Short mmCIF file of C-alpha atoms and ligand atoms in Angstrom, two decimals:
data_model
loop_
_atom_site.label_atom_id
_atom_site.label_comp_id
_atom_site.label_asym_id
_atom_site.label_seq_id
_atom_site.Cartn_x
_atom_site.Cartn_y
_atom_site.Cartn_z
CA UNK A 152 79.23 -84.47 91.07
CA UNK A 153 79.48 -82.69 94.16
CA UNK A 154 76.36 -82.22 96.53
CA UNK A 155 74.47 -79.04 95.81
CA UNK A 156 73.04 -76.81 98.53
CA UNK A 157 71.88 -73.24 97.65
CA UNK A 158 69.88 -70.31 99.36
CA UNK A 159 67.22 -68.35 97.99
CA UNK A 160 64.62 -65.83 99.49
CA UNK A 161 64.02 -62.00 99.52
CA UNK A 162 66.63 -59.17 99.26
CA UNK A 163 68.45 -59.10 102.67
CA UNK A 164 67.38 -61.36 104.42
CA UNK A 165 70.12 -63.27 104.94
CA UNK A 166 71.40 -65.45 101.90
CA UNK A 167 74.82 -64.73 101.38
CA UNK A 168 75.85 -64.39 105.56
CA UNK A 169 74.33 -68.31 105.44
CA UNK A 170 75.72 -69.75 102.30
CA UNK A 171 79.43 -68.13 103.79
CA UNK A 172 78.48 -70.22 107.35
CA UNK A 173 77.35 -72.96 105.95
CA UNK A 174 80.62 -72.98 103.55
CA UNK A 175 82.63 -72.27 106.79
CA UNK A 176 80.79 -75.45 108.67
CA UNK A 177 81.78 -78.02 105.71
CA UNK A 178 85.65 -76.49 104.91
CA UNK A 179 86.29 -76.92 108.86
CA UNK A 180 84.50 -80.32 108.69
CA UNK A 181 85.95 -83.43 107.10
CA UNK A 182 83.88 -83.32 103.85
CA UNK A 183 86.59 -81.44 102.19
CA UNK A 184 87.03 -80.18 99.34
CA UNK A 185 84.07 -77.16 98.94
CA UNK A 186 83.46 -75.10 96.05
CA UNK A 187 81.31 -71.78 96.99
CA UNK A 188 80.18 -70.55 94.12
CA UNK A 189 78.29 -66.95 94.21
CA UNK A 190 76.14 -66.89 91.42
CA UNK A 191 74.25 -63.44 92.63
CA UNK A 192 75.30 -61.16 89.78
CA UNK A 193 75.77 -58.31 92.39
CA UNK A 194 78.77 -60.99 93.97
CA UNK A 195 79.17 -60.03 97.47
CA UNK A 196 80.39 -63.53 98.92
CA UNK A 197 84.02 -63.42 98.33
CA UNK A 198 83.48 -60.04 100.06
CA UNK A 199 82.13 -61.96 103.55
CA UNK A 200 85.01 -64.47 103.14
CA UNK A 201 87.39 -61.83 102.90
CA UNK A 202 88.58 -62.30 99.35
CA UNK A 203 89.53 -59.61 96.73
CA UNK A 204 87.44 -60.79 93.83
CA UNK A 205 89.21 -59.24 90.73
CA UNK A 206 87.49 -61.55 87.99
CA UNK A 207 84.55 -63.43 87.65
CA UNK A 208 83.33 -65.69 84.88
CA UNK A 209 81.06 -63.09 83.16
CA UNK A 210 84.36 -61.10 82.61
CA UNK A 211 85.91 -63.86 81.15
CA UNK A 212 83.03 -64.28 78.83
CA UNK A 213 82.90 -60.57 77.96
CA UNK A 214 86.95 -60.56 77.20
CA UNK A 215 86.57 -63.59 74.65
CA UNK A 216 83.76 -62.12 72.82
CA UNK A 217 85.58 -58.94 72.25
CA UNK A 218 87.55 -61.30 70.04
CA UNK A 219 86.73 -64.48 69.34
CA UNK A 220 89.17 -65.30 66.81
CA UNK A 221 92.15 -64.03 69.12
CA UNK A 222 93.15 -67.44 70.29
CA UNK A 223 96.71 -67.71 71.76
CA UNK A 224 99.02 -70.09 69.72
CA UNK A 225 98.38 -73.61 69.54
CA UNK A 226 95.03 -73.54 71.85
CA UNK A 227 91.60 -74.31 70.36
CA UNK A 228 88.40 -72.41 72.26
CA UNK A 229 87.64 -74.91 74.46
CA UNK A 230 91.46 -74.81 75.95
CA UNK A 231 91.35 -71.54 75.88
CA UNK A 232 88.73 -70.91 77.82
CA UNK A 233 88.66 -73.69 80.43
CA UNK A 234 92.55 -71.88 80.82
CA UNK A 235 90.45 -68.69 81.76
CA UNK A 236 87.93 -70.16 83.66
CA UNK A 237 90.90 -72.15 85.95
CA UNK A 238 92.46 -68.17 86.24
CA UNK A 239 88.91 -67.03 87.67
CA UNK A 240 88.72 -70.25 90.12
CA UNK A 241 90.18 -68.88 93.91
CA UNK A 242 91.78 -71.39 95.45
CA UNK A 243 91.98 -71.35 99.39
CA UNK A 244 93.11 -73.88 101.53
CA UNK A 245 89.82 -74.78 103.23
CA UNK A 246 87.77 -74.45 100.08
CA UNK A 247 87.33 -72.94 96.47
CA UNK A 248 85.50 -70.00 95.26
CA UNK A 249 84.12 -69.42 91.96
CA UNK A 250 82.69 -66.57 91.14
CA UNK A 251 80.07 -66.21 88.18
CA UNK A 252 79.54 -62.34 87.93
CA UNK A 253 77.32 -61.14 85.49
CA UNK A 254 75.06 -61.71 83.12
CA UNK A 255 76.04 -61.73 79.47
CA UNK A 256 74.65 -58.47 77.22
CA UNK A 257 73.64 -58.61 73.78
CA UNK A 258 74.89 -61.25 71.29
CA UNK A 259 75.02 -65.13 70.87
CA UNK A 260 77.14 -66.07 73.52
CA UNK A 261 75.62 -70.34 73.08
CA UNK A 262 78.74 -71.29 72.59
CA UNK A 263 80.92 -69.61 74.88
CA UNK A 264 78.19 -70.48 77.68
CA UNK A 265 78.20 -73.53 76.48
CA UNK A 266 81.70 -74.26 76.77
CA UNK A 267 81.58 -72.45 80.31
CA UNK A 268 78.39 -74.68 81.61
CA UNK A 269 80.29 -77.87 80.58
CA UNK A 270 83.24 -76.65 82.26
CA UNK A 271 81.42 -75.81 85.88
CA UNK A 272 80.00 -79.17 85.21
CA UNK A 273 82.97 -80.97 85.28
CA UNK A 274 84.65 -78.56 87.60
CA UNK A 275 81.90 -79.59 90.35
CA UNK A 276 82.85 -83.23 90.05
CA UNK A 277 86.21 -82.07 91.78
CA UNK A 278 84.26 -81.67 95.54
CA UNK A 279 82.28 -83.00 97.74
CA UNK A 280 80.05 -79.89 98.00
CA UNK A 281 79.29 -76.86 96.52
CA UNK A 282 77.47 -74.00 98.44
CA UNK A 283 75.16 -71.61 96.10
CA UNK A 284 74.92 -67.92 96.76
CA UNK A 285 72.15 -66.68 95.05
CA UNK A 286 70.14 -63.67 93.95
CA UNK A 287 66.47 -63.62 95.47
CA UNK A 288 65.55 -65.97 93.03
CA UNK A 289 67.71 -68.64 91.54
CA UNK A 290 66.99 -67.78 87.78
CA UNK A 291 70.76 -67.52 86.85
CA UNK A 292 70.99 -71.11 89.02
CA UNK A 293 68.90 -72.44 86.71
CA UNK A 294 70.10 -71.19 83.46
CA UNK A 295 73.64 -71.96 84.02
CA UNK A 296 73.93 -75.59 85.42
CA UNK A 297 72.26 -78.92 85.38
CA UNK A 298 70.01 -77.74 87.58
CA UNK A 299 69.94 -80.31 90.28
CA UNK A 300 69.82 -78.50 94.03
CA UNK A 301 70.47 -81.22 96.92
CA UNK A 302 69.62 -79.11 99.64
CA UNK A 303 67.51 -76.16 98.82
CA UNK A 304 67.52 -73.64 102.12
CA UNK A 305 64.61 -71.35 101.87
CA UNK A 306 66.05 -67.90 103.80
CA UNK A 307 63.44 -65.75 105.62
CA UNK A 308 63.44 -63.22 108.23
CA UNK A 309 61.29 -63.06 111.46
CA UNK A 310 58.09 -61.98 109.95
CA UNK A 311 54.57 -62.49 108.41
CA UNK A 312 55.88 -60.02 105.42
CA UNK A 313 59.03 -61.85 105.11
CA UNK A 314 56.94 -65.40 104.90
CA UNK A 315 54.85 -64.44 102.30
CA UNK A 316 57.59 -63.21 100.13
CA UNK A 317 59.37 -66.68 100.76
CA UNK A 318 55.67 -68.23 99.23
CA UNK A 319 56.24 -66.81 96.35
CA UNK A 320 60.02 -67.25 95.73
CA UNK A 321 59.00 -70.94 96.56
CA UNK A 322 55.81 -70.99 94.30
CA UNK A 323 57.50 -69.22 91.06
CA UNK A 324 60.76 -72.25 91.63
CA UNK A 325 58.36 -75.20 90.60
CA UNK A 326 58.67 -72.81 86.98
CA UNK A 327 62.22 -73.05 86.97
CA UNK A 328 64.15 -75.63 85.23
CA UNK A 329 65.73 -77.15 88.62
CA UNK A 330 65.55 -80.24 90.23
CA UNK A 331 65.29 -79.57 93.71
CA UNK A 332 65.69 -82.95 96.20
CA UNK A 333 65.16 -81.62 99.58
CA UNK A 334 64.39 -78.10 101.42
CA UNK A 335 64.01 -76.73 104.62
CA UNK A 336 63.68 -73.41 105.95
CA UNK A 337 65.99 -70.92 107.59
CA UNK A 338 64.51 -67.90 109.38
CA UNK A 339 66.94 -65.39 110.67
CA UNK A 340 67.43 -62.89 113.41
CA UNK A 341 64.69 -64.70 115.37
CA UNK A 342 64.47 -65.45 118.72
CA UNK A 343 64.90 -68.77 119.71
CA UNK A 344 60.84 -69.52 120.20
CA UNK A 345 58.94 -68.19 116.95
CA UNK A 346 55.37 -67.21 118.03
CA UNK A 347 52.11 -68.94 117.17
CA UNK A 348 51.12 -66.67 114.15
CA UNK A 349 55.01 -66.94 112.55
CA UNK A 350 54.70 -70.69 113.18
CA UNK A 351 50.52 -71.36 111.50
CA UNK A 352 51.86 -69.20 107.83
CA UNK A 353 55.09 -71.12 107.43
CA UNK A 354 53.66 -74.41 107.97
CA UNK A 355 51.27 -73.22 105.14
CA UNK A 356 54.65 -73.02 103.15
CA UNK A 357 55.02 -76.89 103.35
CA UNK A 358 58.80 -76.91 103.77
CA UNK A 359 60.04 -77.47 107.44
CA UNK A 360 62.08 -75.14 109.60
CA UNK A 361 65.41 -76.34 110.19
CA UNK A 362 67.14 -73.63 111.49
CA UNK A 363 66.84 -70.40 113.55
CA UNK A 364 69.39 -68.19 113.44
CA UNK A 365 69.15 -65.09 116.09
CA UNK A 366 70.32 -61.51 115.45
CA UNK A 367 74.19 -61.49 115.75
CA UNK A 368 76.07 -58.44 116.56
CA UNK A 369 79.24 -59.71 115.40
CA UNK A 370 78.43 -59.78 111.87
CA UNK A 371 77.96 -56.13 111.92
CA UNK A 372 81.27 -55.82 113.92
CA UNK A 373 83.22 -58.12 111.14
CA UNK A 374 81.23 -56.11 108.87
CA UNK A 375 82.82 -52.69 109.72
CA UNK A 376 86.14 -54.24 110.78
CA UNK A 377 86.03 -55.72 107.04
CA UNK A 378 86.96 -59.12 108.84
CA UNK A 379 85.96 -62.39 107.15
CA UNK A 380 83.04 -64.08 108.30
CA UNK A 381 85.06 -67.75 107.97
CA UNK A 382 87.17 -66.35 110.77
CA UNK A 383 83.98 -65.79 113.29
CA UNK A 384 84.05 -67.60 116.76
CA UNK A 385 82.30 -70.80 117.25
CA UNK A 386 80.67 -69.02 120.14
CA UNK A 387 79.06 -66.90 117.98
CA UNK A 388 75.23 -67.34 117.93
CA UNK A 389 75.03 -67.04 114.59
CA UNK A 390 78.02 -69.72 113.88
CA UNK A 391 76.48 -71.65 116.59
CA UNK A 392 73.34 -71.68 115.19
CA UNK A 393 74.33 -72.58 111.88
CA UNK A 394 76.29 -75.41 112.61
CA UNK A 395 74.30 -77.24 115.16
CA UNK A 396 71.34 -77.26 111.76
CA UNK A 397 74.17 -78.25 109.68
CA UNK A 398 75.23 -81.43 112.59
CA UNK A 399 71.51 -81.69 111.95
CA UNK A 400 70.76 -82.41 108.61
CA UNK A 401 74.58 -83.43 107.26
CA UNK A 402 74.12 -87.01 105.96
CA UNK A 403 76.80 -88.54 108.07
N1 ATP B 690 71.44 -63.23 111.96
C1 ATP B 690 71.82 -61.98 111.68
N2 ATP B 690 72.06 -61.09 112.66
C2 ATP B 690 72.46 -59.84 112.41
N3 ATP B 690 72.64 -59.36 111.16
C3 ATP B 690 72.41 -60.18 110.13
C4 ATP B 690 71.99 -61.53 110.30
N4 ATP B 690 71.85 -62.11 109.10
C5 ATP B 690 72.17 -61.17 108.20
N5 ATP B 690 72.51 -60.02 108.79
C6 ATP B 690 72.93 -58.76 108.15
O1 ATP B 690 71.93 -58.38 107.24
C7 ATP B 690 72.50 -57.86 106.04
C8 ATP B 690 72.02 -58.66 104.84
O2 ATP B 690 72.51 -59.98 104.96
P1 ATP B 690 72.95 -60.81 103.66
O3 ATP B 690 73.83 -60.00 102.79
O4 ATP B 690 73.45 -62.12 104.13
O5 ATP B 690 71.52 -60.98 102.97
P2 ATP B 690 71.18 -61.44 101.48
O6 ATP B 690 69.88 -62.16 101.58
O7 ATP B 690 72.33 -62.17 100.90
O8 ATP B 690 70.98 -60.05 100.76
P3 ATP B 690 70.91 -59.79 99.13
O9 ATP B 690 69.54 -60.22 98.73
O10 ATP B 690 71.13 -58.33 99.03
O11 ATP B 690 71.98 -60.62 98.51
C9 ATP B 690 74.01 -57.93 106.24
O12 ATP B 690 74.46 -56.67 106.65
C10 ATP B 690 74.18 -58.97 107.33
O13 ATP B 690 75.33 -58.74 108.09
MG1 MG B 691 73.35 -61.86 99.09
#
């Protein structure tokens, strides 16, 4: 299986803009092939990459329990739906995106998840990496896979609110069925020296800094121009920034 590395921290701060630069950093390195997988039910990551997501795997599920029994010809469930789930997978040239979309409503849907968890499973065993989008916390992370997180990057912005609402996203995760290996923390729009205060509370944290990012301009430019992020400079600070962590910590 694939090496796992997700985000998680508070609304806004910065998740999904790192999991697309991060993705961007491995698909233009030589540890092809990457799956990004947004598993934040409000999916905005194909959005950054400048993909039209039409489908996601929550749809999928949705459609097949509208009828169960409504199996084309000649296909059993399990063909049936790995067929689906292989509609839902975008396939790029640099890397893959997968898309997980919503939560399921009412109703046992065991064995359609079931079917759909084995299938990521063996899905992931296709790439070198997968990059994790998540919602603030990683509850749907831990729900739908095997749980095991490589690299765990902890997102925060540039201040003594922001680090305290990182604590507890990082205190409620030991409740969550995951098994995390390593983590490091990410704060963002910072300047390049955090001061003395910023620096005492997040070593309370326990998990190390490994990356500043500064504010960027351009992705509020790419933003309105509705250009995709993968297509930023490598001069731009916020590109820069994330790949000089990434040369960083990459196992090489
Ligand atoms: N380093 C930065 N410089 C300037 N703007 C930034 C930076 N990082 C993120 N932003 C902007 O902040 C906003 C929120 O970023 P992003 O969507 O990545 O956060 P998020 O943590 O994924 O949010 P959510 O919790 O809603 O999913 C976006 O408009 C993004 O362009
Ligand atoms: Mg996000």
């Amino acid at each position: 299986m694939g090496r796992v590395i997700a985000v998680a921290g508070k609304g806004g701060t910065g998740k999904t803009t790192t999991a697309c630069l991060v993705t961007r950093y491995l698909a233009k390195s030589p540890h092809n092939p990457i799956l990004a997988v947004d598993a934040d039910p409000n999916s905005n990551l194909g959005e950054t990459m400048g993909i039209d997501v039409t489908k996601t795997v929550g749809d999928i599920r949705e459609d097949f329990m509208k009828d169960p029994q409504g199996l084309p010809q000649g296909m059993d469930k399990v063909n049936y739906l790995e067929m689906l789930m292989n509609q839902v997978l975008i396939e790029r040239k640099e890397f893959d995106l997968l898309v997980m979309g919503r939560q399921e409503g009412t109703g046992c849907y065991c064995m359609v998840n079931n079917i759909l968890n084995r299938f990521s499973e063996q899905l992931s065993k296709s790439y070198t990496y997968l990059v994790v989008d998540n919602e603030a916390g990683m509850e749907h992370l831990s729900r739908r896979t095997s749980g095991r997180v490589d690299m765990l990057l902890l997102i925060t912005d540039y201040s003594l609110r922001g680090l305290r609402a990182l604590k507890r996203i990082h205190d409620m995760l030991g409740g969550l069925k995951l098994d995390i290996r390593e983590k490091g923390m990410i704060v963002t729009r910072a300047p390049a020296q955090l001061n003395d205060a910023f620096m005492a509370e997040a070593s309370a944290i326990g998990v190390p800094i490994i990356g500043i990012i500064p504010d960027d301009p351009m992705l509020l430019d790419f933003d309105m121009e509705k250009k995709s992020l993968m297509d930023l400079p490598d001069e731009s600070p916020s590109v820069a920034a994330v790949n000089a962590m990434m040369d960083k910590i990459m196992p090489l």
